[in-house]
């Protein structure tokens, strides 16, 4: 077991903050990188209170690749857990370009910042929306991917990008 320096994008959101607690309790050092569009900064103080640890927080947008790269370098990041992204299916239908920009281009920015810092480890939070309408249940890894909304399409594009760079 080795303690790692982890960058947690979207780390102050619901899933990100719970993951942050788990990683800190497992002995890892976590840096949260979040623009607070789906969360509040007081989550950070709650995490600090629960864990008794002073965690690093950077208010930043994943589309800012230069800032992201500097955060990775400054905090000696070894792996990235990528939760940052817009998450409403209905909003993605109303504003598909915003979703592709933030989620797909934002992930591309994360990947480029990782490449600039020679970071090869990433966990990406995808979504069951990549499957579309289920042909059978329970859905397994062999189920075909046919997303039916821009949110799911974006997640599938990101999954495809990750397969290609892996």
Tab-separated table of N, CA and C in Angstrom:
chain	number	residue	atom	x	y	z
A	1	UNK	N	0.838	-1.190	0.000
A	1	UNK	CA	0.000	0.000	0.000
A	1	UNK	C	0.873	1.240	0.000
A	2	UNK	N	0.577	2.151	-0.899
A	2	UNK	CA	1.341	3.387	-1.016
A	2	UNK	C	0.382	4.577	-0.963
A	3	UNK	N	0.722	5.530	-0.129
A	3	UNK	CA	-0.045	6.770	-0.072
A	3	UNK	C	0.157	7.522	-1.388
A	4	UNK	N	-0.926	8.006	-1.987
A	4	UNK	CA	-0.823	8.750	-3.240
A	4	UNK	C	-1.318	10.174	-3.066
A	5	UNK	N	-0.801	11.040	-3.916
A	5	UNK	CA	-1.320	12.401	-4.043
A	5	UNK	C	-2.344	12.377	-5.164
A	6	UNK	N	-3.592	12.622	-4.804
A	6	UNK	CA	-4.708	12.492	-5.744
A	6	UNK	C	-5.318	13.860	-6.020
A	7	UNK	N	-5.538	14.146	-7.307
A	7	UNK	CA	-6.318	15.322	-7.691
A	7	UNK	C	-7.742	14.853	-7.921
A	8	UNK	N	-8.671	15.468	-7.225
A	8	UNK	CA	-10.078	15.104	-7.308
A	8	UNK	C	-10.830	16.261	-7.959
A	9	UNK	N	-11.107	16.131	-9.280
A	9	UNK	CA	-11.881	17.178	-9.951
A	9	UNK	C	-13.337	17.008	-9.552
A	10	UNK	N	-14.003	18.113	-9.290
A	10	UNK	CA	-15.382	18.037	-8.806
A	10	UNK	C	-15.455	17.468	-7.400
A	11	UNK	N	-14.401	17.641	-6.650
A	11	UNK	CA	-14.274	17.026	-5.334
A	11	UNK	C	-15.155	17.594	-4.249
A	12	UNK	N	-15.813	18.715	-4.497
A	12	UNK	CA	-16.717	19.243	-3.472
A	12	UNK	C	-18.176	18.936	-3.787
A	13	UNK	N	-18.419	18.209	-4.867
A	13	UNK	CA	-19.770	17.760	-5.187
A	13	UNK	C	-20.162	16.589	-4.312
A	14	UNK	N	-21.360	16.066	-4.502
A	14	UNK	CA	-21.877	15.004	-3.635
A	14	UNK	C	-20.995	13.757	-3.689
A	15	UNK	N	-20.802	13.205	-4.872
A	15	UNK	CA	-19.987	11.992	-5.000
A	15	UNK	C	-18.527	12.308	-4.698
A	16	UNK	N	-18.038	13.428	-5.213
A	16	UNK	CA	-16.639	13.814	-5.006
A	16	UNK	C	-16.284	13.985	-3.541
A	17	UNK	N	-17.167	14.624	-2.777
A	17	UNK	CA	-16.865	14.861	-1.361
A	17	UNK	C	-16.847	13.551	-0.572
A	18	UNK	N	-17.738	12.626	-0.909
A	18	UNK	CA	-17.741	11.330	-0.228
A	18	UNK	C	-16.504	10.519	-0.614
A	19	UNK	N	-16.126	10.578	-1.879
A	19	UNK	CA	-14.903	9.896	-2.315
A	19	UNK	C	-13.693	10.503	-1.613
A	20	UNK	N	-13.683	11.821	-1.497
A	20	UNK	CA	-12.593	12.526	-0.820
A	20	UNK	C	-12.421	12.005	0.603
A	21	UNK	N	-13.518	11.890	1.336
A	21	UNK	CA	-13.458	11.370	2.698
A	21	UNK	C	-12.848	9.975	2.725
A	22	UNK	N	-13.276	9.128	1.811
A	22	UNK	CA	-12.760	7.754	1.767
A	22	UNK	C	-11.266	7.723	1.479
A	23	UNK	N	-10.829	8.542	0.534
A	23	UNK	CA	-9.404	8.550	0.192
A	23	UNK	C	-8.553	9.090	1.332
A	24	UNK	N	-9.037	10.125	1.997
A	24	UNK	CA	-8.301	10.685	3.135
A	24	UNK	C	-8.246	9.653	4.263
A	25	UNK	N	-9.372	9.018	4.542
A	25	UNK	CA	-9.406	8.009	5.607
A	25	UNK	C	-8.527	6.805	5.277
A	26	UNK	N	-8.266	6.566	3.985
A	26	UNK	CA	-7.380	5.475	3.568
A	26	UNK	C	-5.912	5.908	3.580
A	27	UNK	N	-5.673	7.175	3.937
A	27	UNK	CA	-4.300	7.640	4.071
A	27	UNK	C	-3.723	8.385	2.878
A	28	UNK	N	-4.551	8.692	1.894
A	28	UNK	CA	-4.069	9.425	0.723
A	28	UNK	C	-4.150	10.930	0.953
A	29	UNK	N	-3.368	11.669	0.190
A	29	UNK	CA	-3.436	13.128	0.215
A	29	UNK	C	-4.270	13.571	-0.982
A	30	UNK	N	-5.274	14.383	-0.699
A	30	UNK	CA	-6.228	14.784	-1.736
A	30	UNK	C	-6.162	16.292	-1.958
A	31	UNK	N	-6.138	16.668	-3.222
A	31	UNK	CA	-6.296	18.059	-3.627
A	31	UNK	C	-7.612	18.146	-4.395
A	32	UNK	N	-8.511	18.979	-3.911
A	32	UNK	CA	-9.798	19.170	-4.597
A	32	UNK	C	-9.659	20.327	-5.576
A	33	UNK	N	-10.093	20.073	-6.804
A	33	UNK	CA	-10.103	21.091	-7.863
A	33	UNK	C	-11.553	21.190	-8.331
A	34	UNK	N	-12.185	22.333	-8.077
A	34	UNK	CA	-13.615	22.451	-8.331
A	34	UNK	C	-13.959	23.908	-8.613
A	35	UNK	N	-14.886	24.134	-9.543
A	35	UNK	CA	-15.317	25.516	-9.809
A	35	UNK	C	-16.559	25.898	-8.997
A	36	UNK	N	-17.040	24.978	-8.191
A	36	UNK	CA	-18.186	25.191	-7.292
A	36	UNK	C	-19.502	25.455	-8.028
A	37	UNK	N	-19.607	25.028	-9.288
A	37	UNK	CA	-20.859	25.255	-10.024
A	37	UNK	C	-21.973	24.324	-9.549
A	38	UNK	N	-21.624	23.174	-8.976
A	38	UNK	CA	-22.630	22.229	-8.472
A	38	UNK	C	-22.466	21.957	-6.982
A	39	UNK	N	-21.773	22.855	-6.279
A	39	UNK	CA	-21.493	22.608	-4.855
A	39	UNK	C	-21.196	23.937	-4.162
A	40	UNK	N	-20.912	23.825	-2.882
A	40	UNK	CA	-20.589	25.024	-2.097
A	40	UNK	C	-19.253	24.816	-1.389
A	41	UNK	N	-18.561	25.922	-1.153
A	41	UNK	CA	-17.235	25.862	-0.550
A	41	UNK	C	-17.265	25.339	0.890
A	42	UNK	N	-18.405	25.469	1.578
A	42	UNK	CA	-18.455	24.991	2.960
A	42	UNK	C	-18.304	23.467	3.049
A	43	UNK	N	-18.473	22.767	1.939
A	43	UNK	CA	-18.225	21.324	1.906
A	43	UNK	C	-16.768	21.042	2.279
A	44	UNK	N	-15.874	21.901	1.821
A	44	UNK	CA	-14.441	21.728	2.097
A	44	UNK	C	-14.184	21.800	3.604
A	45	UNK	N	-14.782	22.793	4.253
A	45	UNK	CA	-14.579	22.909	5.702
A	45	UNK	C	-15.188	21.722	6.444
A	46	UNK	N	-16.288	21.174	5.936
A	46	UNK	CA	-16.885	19.986	6.560
A	46	UNK	C	-15.954	18.773	6.427
A	47	UNK	N	-15.351	18.625	5.255
A	47	UNK	CA	-14.404	17.516	5.054
A	47	UNK	C	-13.226	17.659	6.014
A	48	UNK	N	-12.728	18.884	6.147
A	48	UNK	CA	-11.610	19.140	7.066
A	48	UNK	C	-12.006	18.810	8.506
A	49	UNK	N	-13.232	19.181	8.882
A	49	UNK	CA	-13.710	18.931	10.251
A	49	UNK	C	-13.855	17.422	10.508
A	50	UNK	N	-14.432	16.708	9.559
A	50	UNK	CA	-14.654	15.264	9.708
A	50	UNK	C	-13.324	14.506	9.796
A	51	UNK	N	-12.373	14.886	8.927
A	51	UNK	CA	-11.120	14.130	8.838
A	51	UNK	C	-10.030	14.643	9.768
A	52	UNK	N	-10.157	15.895	10.191
A	52	UNK	CA	-9.080	16.501	10.976
A	52	UNK	C	-7.857	16.813	10.135
A	53	UNK	N	-8.008	16.775	8.826
A	53	UNK	CA	-6.898	17.035	7.901
A	53	UNK	C	-7.123	18.350	7.176
A	54	UNK	N	-6.038	19.037	6.884
A	54	UNK	CA	-6.106	20.269	6.107
A	54	UNK	C	-5.897	19.918	4.637
A	55	UNK	N	-6.983	19.781	3.896
A	55	UNK	CA	-6.856	19.384	2.498
A	55	UNK	C	-6.716	20.600	1.606
A	56	UNK	N	-6.010	20.407	0.501
A	56	UNK	CA	-5.813	21.500	-0.458
A	56	UNK	C	-7.081	21.658	-1.296
A	57	UNK	N	-7.491	22.907	-1.498
A	57	UNK	CA	-8.635	23.210	-2.351
A	57	UNK	C	-8.230	24.287	-3.344
A	58	UNK	N	-8.491	24.025	-4.604
A	58	UNK	CA	-8.225	25.005	-5.663
A	58	UNK	C	-9.544	25.277	-6.366
A	59	UNK	N	-9.971	26.540	-6.315
A	59	UNK	CA	-11.177	26.916	-7.060
A	59	UNK	C	-10.740	27.169	-8.491
A	60	UNK	N	-11.115	26.250	-9.369
A	60	UNK	CA	-10.703	26.361	-10.762
A	60	UNK	C	-11.603	25.548	-11.661
A	61	UNK	N	-11.603	25.919	-12.917
A	61	UNK	CA	-12.426	25.268	-13.915
A	61	UNK	C	-11.572	24.285	-14.704
A	62	UNK	N	-12.111	23.110	-14.997
A	62	UNK	CA	-11.339	22.119	-15.753
A	62	UNK	C	-11.029	22.588	-17.171
A	63	UNK	N	-11.770	23.565	-17.679
A	63	UNK	CA	-11.464	24.097	-19.007
A	63	UNK	C	-10.203	24.955	-19.012
A	64	UNK	N	-9.724	25.346	-17.829
A	64	UNK	CA	-8.494	26.132	-17.709
A	64	UNK	C	-7.317	25.162	-17.579
A	65	UNK	N	-6.842	24.691	-18.723
A	65	UNK	CA	-5.801	23.668	-18.753
A	65	UNK	C	-4.498	24.137	-18.093
A	66	UNK	N	-4.146	25.393	-18.271
A	66	UNK	CA	-2.913	25.911	-17.672
A	66	UNK	C	-2.996	25.873	-16.143
A	67	UNK	N	-4.120	26.295	-15.587
A	67	UNK	CA	-4.307	26.276	-14.134
A	67	UNK	C	-4.326	24.840	-13.606
A	68	UNK	N	-4.970	23.965	-14.351
A	68	UNK	CA	-5.049	22.556	-13.989
A	68	UNK	C	-3.656	21.917	-13.986
A	69	UNK	N	-2.888	22.203	-14.997
A	69	UNK	CA	-1.528	21.661	-15.094
A	69	UNK	C	-0.667	22.141	-13.933
A	70	UNK	N	-0.814	23.412	-13.582
A	70	UNK	CA	-0.061	23.982	-12.453
A	70	UNK	C	-0.501	23.322	-11.139
A	71	UNK	N	-1.787	23.066	-10.983
A	71	UNK	CA	-2.300	22.398	-9.775
A	71	UNK	C	-1.699	20.996	-9.649
A	72	UNK	N	-1.607	20.301	-10.768
A	72	UNK	CA	-1.025	18.956	-10.778
A	72	UNK	C	0.444	19.014	-10.388
A	73	UNK	N	1.148	19.948	-10.980
A	73	UNK	CA	2.580	20.093	-10.701
A	73	UNK	C	2.838	20.550	-9.263
A	74	UNK	N	2.163	21.602	-8.836
A	74	UNK	CA	2.383	22.177	-7.503
A	74	UNK	C	2.071	21.199	-6.374
A	75	UNK	N	1.089	20.317	-6.608
A	75	UNK	CA	0.656	19.401	-5.558
A	75	UNK	C	1.229	17.986	-5.721
A	76	UNK	N	2.192	17.870	-6.654
A	76	UNK	CA	2.868	16.585	-6.885
A	76	UNK	C	1.867	15.437	-7.065
A	77	UNK	N	0.873	15.694	-7.912
A	77	UNK	CA	-0.217	14.745	-8.145
A	77	UNK	C	0.307	13.497	-8.866
A	78	UNK	N	-0.177	12.339	-8.409
A	78	UNK	CA	0.206	11.056	-9.005
A	78	UNK	C	-0.947	10.394	-9.747
A	79	UNK	N	-2.176	10.756	-9.398
A	79	UNK	CA	-3.341	10.191	-10.077
A	79	UNK	C	-4.502	11.184	-9.993
A	80	UNK	N	-5.415	11.043	-10.953
A	80	UNK	CA	-6.562	11.943	-11.044
A	80	UNK	C	-7.841	11.125	-10.956
A	81	UNK	N	-8.771	11.616	-10.173
A	81	UNK	CA	-10.117	11.062	-10.146
A	81	UNK	C	-11.026	12.173	-10.652
A	82	UNK	N	-11.657	11.897	-11.776
A	82	UNK	CA	-12.355	12.948	-12.518
A	82	UNK	C	-13.877	12.824	-12.366
A	83	UNK	N	-14.412	13.657	-11.449
A	83	UNK	CA	-15.853	13.738	-11.222
A	83	UNK	C	-16.458	15.019	-11.796
A	84	UNK	N	-15.639	15.997	-12.143
A	84	UNK	CA	-16.156	17.300	-12.571
A	84	UNK	C	-16.963	17.161	-13.860
A	85	UNK	N	-18.111	17.785	-13.880
A	85	UNK	CA	-18.917	17.774	-15.086
A	85	UNK	C	-20.337	18.214	-14.794
A	86	UNK	N	-20.990	18.689	-15.828
A	86	UNK	CA	-22.410	19.000	-15.735
A	86	UNK	C	-23.160	17.679	-15.769
A	87	UNK	N	-24.316	17.606	-15.076
A	87	UNK	CA	-24.903	16.280	-14.857
A	87	UNK	C	-26.407	16.159	-15.079
A	88	UNK	N	-27.057	17.143	-15.596
A	88	UNK	CA	-28.509	17.068	-15.769
A	88	UNK	C	-28.865	16.638	-17.195
A	89	UNK	N	-29.564	15.520	-17.312
A	89	UNK	CA	-29.987	15.044	-18.628
A	89	UNK	C	-30.880	16.080	-19.307
A	90	UNK	N	-31.860	16.625	-18.569
A	90	UNK	CA	-32.785	17.589	-19.181
A	90	UNK	C	-32.051	18.862	-19.621
A	91	UNK	N	-31.114	19.348	-18.803
A	91	UNK	CA	-30.336	20.522	-19.210
A	91	UNK	C	-29.471	20.216	-20.431
A	92	UNK	N	-28.975	18.982	-20.527
A	92	UNK	CA	-28.142	18.628	-21.685
A	92	UNK	C	-28.951	18.651	-22.976
A	93	UNK	N	-30.228	18.363	-22.873
A	93	UNK	CA	-31.106	18.410	-24.051
A	93	UNK	C	-31.368	19.864	-24.446
A	94	UNK	N	-31.545	20.728	-23.434
A	94	UNK	CA	-31.774	22.154	-23.702
A	94	UNK	C	-30.506	22.867	-24.169
A	95	UNK	N	-29.352	22.474	-23.615
A	95	UNK	CA	-28.079	23.167	-23.875
A	95	UNK	C	-26.962	22.178	-24.221
A	96	UNK	N	-27.107	21.446	-25.326
A	96	UNK	CA	-26.118	20.408	-25.627
A	96	UNK	C	-24.696	20.946	-25.813
A	97	UNK	N	-24.562	22.126	-26.391
A	97	UNK	CA	-23.211	22.667	-26.606
A	97	UNK	C	-22.499	22.943	-25.290
A	98	UNK	N	-23.236	23.422	-24.280
A	98	UNK	CA	-22.642	23.641	-22.957
A	98	UNK	C	-22.127	22.328	-22.379
A	99	UNK	N	-22.892	21.264	-22.569
A	99	UNK	CA	-22.503	19.950	-22.040
A	99	UNK	C	-21.289	19.392	-22.771
A	100	UNK	N	-21.274	19.511	-24.097
A	100	UNK	CA	-20.103	19.024	-24.838
A	100	UNK	C	-18.873	19.845	-24.483
A	101	UNK	N	-19.057	21.155	-24.329
A	101	UNK	CA	-17.924	22.019	-23.995
A	101	UNK	C	-17.375	21.668	-22.617
A	102	UNK	N	-18.235	21.677	-21.614
A	102	UNK	CA	-17.773	21.436	-20.252
A	102	UNK	C	-17.302	19.995	-20.054
A	103	UNK	N	-18.114	19.028	-20.445
A	103	UNK	CA	-17.805	17.640	-20.123
A	103	UNK	C	-16.756	17.032	-21.053
A	104	UNK	N	-16.922	17.193	-22.362
A	104	UNK	CA	-15.981	16.580	-23.300
A	104	UNK	C	-14.701	17.420	-23.407
A	105	UNK	N	-14.840	18.708	-23.709
A	105	UNK	CA	-13.642	19.556	-23.817
A	105	UNK	C	-12.955	19.683	-22.455
A	106	UNK	N	-13.744	19.714	-21.381
A	106	UNK	CA	-13.162	19.774	-20.046
A	106	UNK	C	-12.329	18.542	-19.738
A	107	UNK	N	-12.823	17.372	-20.112
A	107	UNK	CA	-12.057	16.141	-19.898
A	107	UNK	C	-10.806	16.146	-20.760
A	108	UNK	N	-10.917	16.623	-21.978
A	108	UNK	CA	-9.732	16.739	-22.843
A	108	UNK	C	-8.689	17.636	-22.177
A	109	UNK	N	-9.128	18.709	-21.559
A	109	UNK	CA	-8.233	19.604	-20.830
A	109	UNK	C	-7.552	18.879	-19.672
A	110	UNK	N	-8.329	18.081	-18.931
A	110	UNK	CA	-7.766	17.292	-17.826
A	110	UNK	C	-6.699	16.338	-18.362
A	111	UNK	N	-7.017	15.652	-19.455
A	111	UNK	CA	-6.079	14.682	-20.022
A	111	UNK	C	-4.800	15.353	-20.535
A	112	UNK	N	-4.933	16.523	-21.133
A	112	UNK	CA	-3.743	17.243	-21.613
A	112	UNK	C	-2.883	17.722	-20.444
A	113	UNK	N	-3.533	18.204	-19.390
A	113	UNK	CA	-2.781	18.636	-18.202
A	113	UNK	C	-2.070	17.443	-17.570
A	114	UNK	N	-2.716	16.295	-17.567
A	114	UNK	CA	-2.080	15.083	-17.059
A	114	UNK	C	-0.869	14.725	-17.918
A	115	UNK	N	-1.039	14.775	-19.226
A	115	UNK	CA	0.056	14.449	-20.146
A	115	UNK	C	1.241	15.393	-19.937
A	116	UNK	N	0.962	16.674	-19.740
A	116	UNK	CA	2.036	17.648	-19.509
A	116	UNK	C	2.844	17.321	-18.265
A	117	UNK	N	2.213	16.628	-17.326
A	117	UNK	CA	2.868	16.295	-16.058
A	117	UNK	C	3.202	14.802	-15.939
A	118	UNK	N	3.083	14.094	-17.059
A	118	UNK	CA	3.397	12.666	-17.122
A	118	UNK	C	2.595	11.839	-16.109
A	119	UNK	N	1.327	12.185	-15.940
A	119	UNK	CA	0.423	11.449	-15.055
A	119	UNK	C	-0.369	10.482	-15.923
A	120	UNK	N	-0.351	9.206	-15.569
A	120	UNK	CA	-0.984	8.181	-16.396
A	120	UNK	C	-2.167	7.496	-15.728
A	121	UNK	N	-2.460	7.837	-14.475
A	121	UNK	CA	-3.525	7.155	-13.747
A	121	UNK	C	-4.740	8.066	-13.614
A	122	UNK	N	-5.873	7.559	-14.108
A	122	UNK	CA	-7.116	8.319	-13.998
A	122	UNK	C	-8.279	7.357	-13.728
A	123	UNK	N	-9.170	7.806	-12.883
A	123	UNK	CA	-10.465	7.155	-12.710
A	123	UNK	C	-11.489	8.173	-13.197
A	124	UNK	N	-12.329	7.746	-14.118
A	124	UNK	CA	-13.333	8.630	-14.700
A	124	UNK	C	-14.722	8.183	-14.260
A	125	UNK	N	-15.515	9.132	-13.833
A	125	UNK	CA	-16.890	8.845	-13.442
A	125	UNK	C	-17.789	8.968	-14.660
A	126	UNK	N	-18.195	7.834	-15.197
A	126	UNK	CA	-19.086	7.832	-16.346
A	126	UNK	C	-20.532	7.787	-15.867
A	127	UNK	N	-21.400	7.179	-16.642
A	127	UNK	CA	-22.820	7.164	-16.302
A	127	UNK	C	-23.510	6.015	-17.017
A	128	UNK	N	-24.544	5.477	-16.398
A	128	UNK	CA	-25.344	4.436	-17.045
A	128	UNK	C	-26.076	4.974	-18.271
A	129	UNK	N	-26.130	6.296	-18.421
A	129	UNK	CA	-26.785	6.871	-19.605
A	129	UNK	C	-26.080	6.488	-20.895
A	130	UNK	N	-24.840	6.005	-20.827
A	130	UNK	CA	-24.139	5.586	-22.051
A	130	UNK	C	-24.825	4.385	-22.704
A	131	UNK	N	-25.621	3.628	-21.932
A	131	UNK	CA	-26.273	2.436	-22.466
A	131	UNK	C	-27.564	2.746	-23.206
A	132	UNK	N	-28.181	3.881	-22.917
A	132	UNK	CA	-29.459	4.191	-23.537
A	132	UNK	C	-30.565	3.330	-22.962
A	133	UNK	N	-31.506	2.928	-23.813
A	133	UNK	CA	-32.624	2.086	-23.374
A	133	UNK	C	-32.100	0.654	-23.228
A	134	UNK	N	-32.210	0.080	-22.036
A	134	UNK	CA	-31.657	-1.263	-21.824
A	134	UNK	C	-32.329	-2.330	-22.689
A	135	UNK	N	-31.519	-3.201	-23.264
A	135	UNK	CA	-32.053	-4.356	-23.993
A	135	UNK	C	-32.310	-5.504	-23.037
A	136	UNK	N	-31.614	-5.504	-21.891
A	136	UNK	CA	-31.795	-6.520	-20.867
A	136	UNK	C	-31.298	-5.955	-19.538
A	137	UNK	N	-31.775	-6.600	-18.468
A	137	UNK	CA	-31.388	-6.187	-17.116
A	137	UNK	C	-30.914	-7.405	-16.339
A	138	UNK	N	-30.012	-7.286	-15.458
A	138	UNK	CA	-29.248	-6.061	-15.231
A	138	UNK	C	-28.289	-5.790	-16.390
A	139	UNK	N	-27.999	-4.519	-16.604
A	139	UNK	CA	-27.045	-4.118	-17.636
A	139	UNK	C	-25.661	-4.557	-17.193
A	140	UNK	N	-24.894	-5.141	-18.105
A	140	UNK	CA	-23.517	-5.522	-17.789
A	140	UNK	C	-22.559	-4.821	-18.749
A	141	UNK	N	-21.287	-5.087	-18.598
A	141	UNK	CA	-20.260	-4.424	-19.419
A	141	UNK	C	-20.356	-4.777	-20.900
A	142	UNK	N	-21.059	-5.878	-21.236
A	142	UNK	CA	-21.190	-6.288	-22.641
A	142	UNK	C	-22.376	-5.634	-23.345
A	143	UNK	N	-23.204	-4.916	-22.602
A	143	UNK	CA	-24.369	-4.253	-23.193
A	143	UNK	C	-23.882	-3.210	-24.196
A	144	UNK	N	-24.577	-3.107	-25.329
A	144	UNK	CA	-24.158	-2.110	-26.322
A	144	UNK	C	-24.373	-0.695	-25.789
A	145	UNK	N	-23.577	0.230	-26.301
A	145	UNK	CA	-23.644	1.623	-25.882
A	145	UNK	C	-24.411	2.413	-26.932
A	146	UNK	N	-25.573	2.923	-26.560
A	146	UNK	CA	-26.411	3.723	-27.457
A	146	UNK	C	-27.096	4.830	-26.673
A	147	UNK	N	-26.321	5.846	-26.240
A	147	UNK	CA	-26.919	6.921	-25.450
A	147	UNK	C	-27.990	7.658	-26.251
A	148	UNK	N	-28.988	8.171	-25.522
A	148	UNK	CA	-30.128	8.806	-26.198
A	148	UNK	C	-30.271	10.290	-25.845
A	149	UNK	N	-29.265	10.857	-25.193
A	149	UNK	CA	-29.316	12.292	-24.878
A	149	UNK	C	-27.886	12.838	-24.884
A	150	UNK	N	-27.742	14.160	-25.014
A	150	UNK	CA	-26.399	14.749	-25.095
A	150	UNK	C	-25.498	14.441	-23.887
A	151	UNK	N	-26.082	14.333	-22.700
A	151	UNK	CA	-25.283	13.984	-21.529
A	151	UNK	C	-24.634	12.611	-21.725
A	152	UNK	N	-25.433	11.619	-22.110
A	152	UNK	CA	-24.915	10.275	-22.339
A	152	UNK	C	-23.961	10.206	-23.510
A	153	UNK	N	-24.255	10.948	-24.577
A	153	UNK	CA	-23.362	10.986	-25.741
A	153	UNK	C	-21.986	11.511	-25.327
A	154	UNK	N	-21.983	12.576	-24.537
A	154	UNK	CA	-20.710	13.140	-24.071
A	154	UNK	C	-19.925	12.149	-23.235
A	155	UNK	N	-20.598	11.453	-22.328
A	155	UNK	CA	-19.916	10.450	-21.500
A	155	UNK	C	-19.335	9.337	-22.366
A	156	UNK	N	-20.078	8.920	-23.402
A	156	UNK	CA	-19.574	7.881	-24.299
A	156	UNK	C	-18.360	8.380	-25.082
A	157	UNK	N	-18.410	9.605	-25.554
A	157	UNK	CA	-17.262	10.179	-26.265
A	157	UNK	C	-16.023	10.137	-25.365
A	158	UNK	N	-16.206	10.502	-24.106
A	158	UNK	CA	-15.086	10.498	-23.161
A	158	UNK	C	-14.579	9.070	-22.949
A	159	UNK	N	-15.488	8.108	-22.799
A	159	UNK	CA	-15.069	6.719	-22.653
A	159	UNK	C	-14.252	6.284	-23.866
A	160	UNK	N	-14.699	6.669	-25.072
A	160	UNK	CA	-13.966	6.325	-26.296
A	160	UNK	C	-12.583	6.976	-26.310
A	161	UNK	N	-12.513	8.243	-25.896
A	161	UNK	CA	-11.210	8.926	-25.827
A	161	UNK	C	-10.270	8.185	-24.889
A	162	UNK	N	-10.781	7.801	-23.726
A	162	UNK	CA	-9.956	7.112	-22.736
A	162	UNK	C	-9.458	5.765	-23.258
A	163	UNK	N	-10.310	5.029	-23.976
A	163	UNK	CA	-9.873	3.767	-24.569
A	163	UNK	C	-8.756	4.013	-25.569
A	164	UNK	N	-8.906	5.060	-26.392
A	164	UNK	CA	-7.903	5.349	-27.414
A	164	UNK	C	-6.554	5.741	-26.826
A	165	UNK	N	-6.562	6.514	-25.748
A	165	UNK	CA	-5.273	6.941	-25.169
A	165	UNK	C	-4.672	5.876	-24.249
A	166	UNK	N	-5.505	4.926	-23.786
A	166	UNK	CA	-4.985	3.871	-22.913
A	166	UNK	C	-4.071	2.955	-23.709
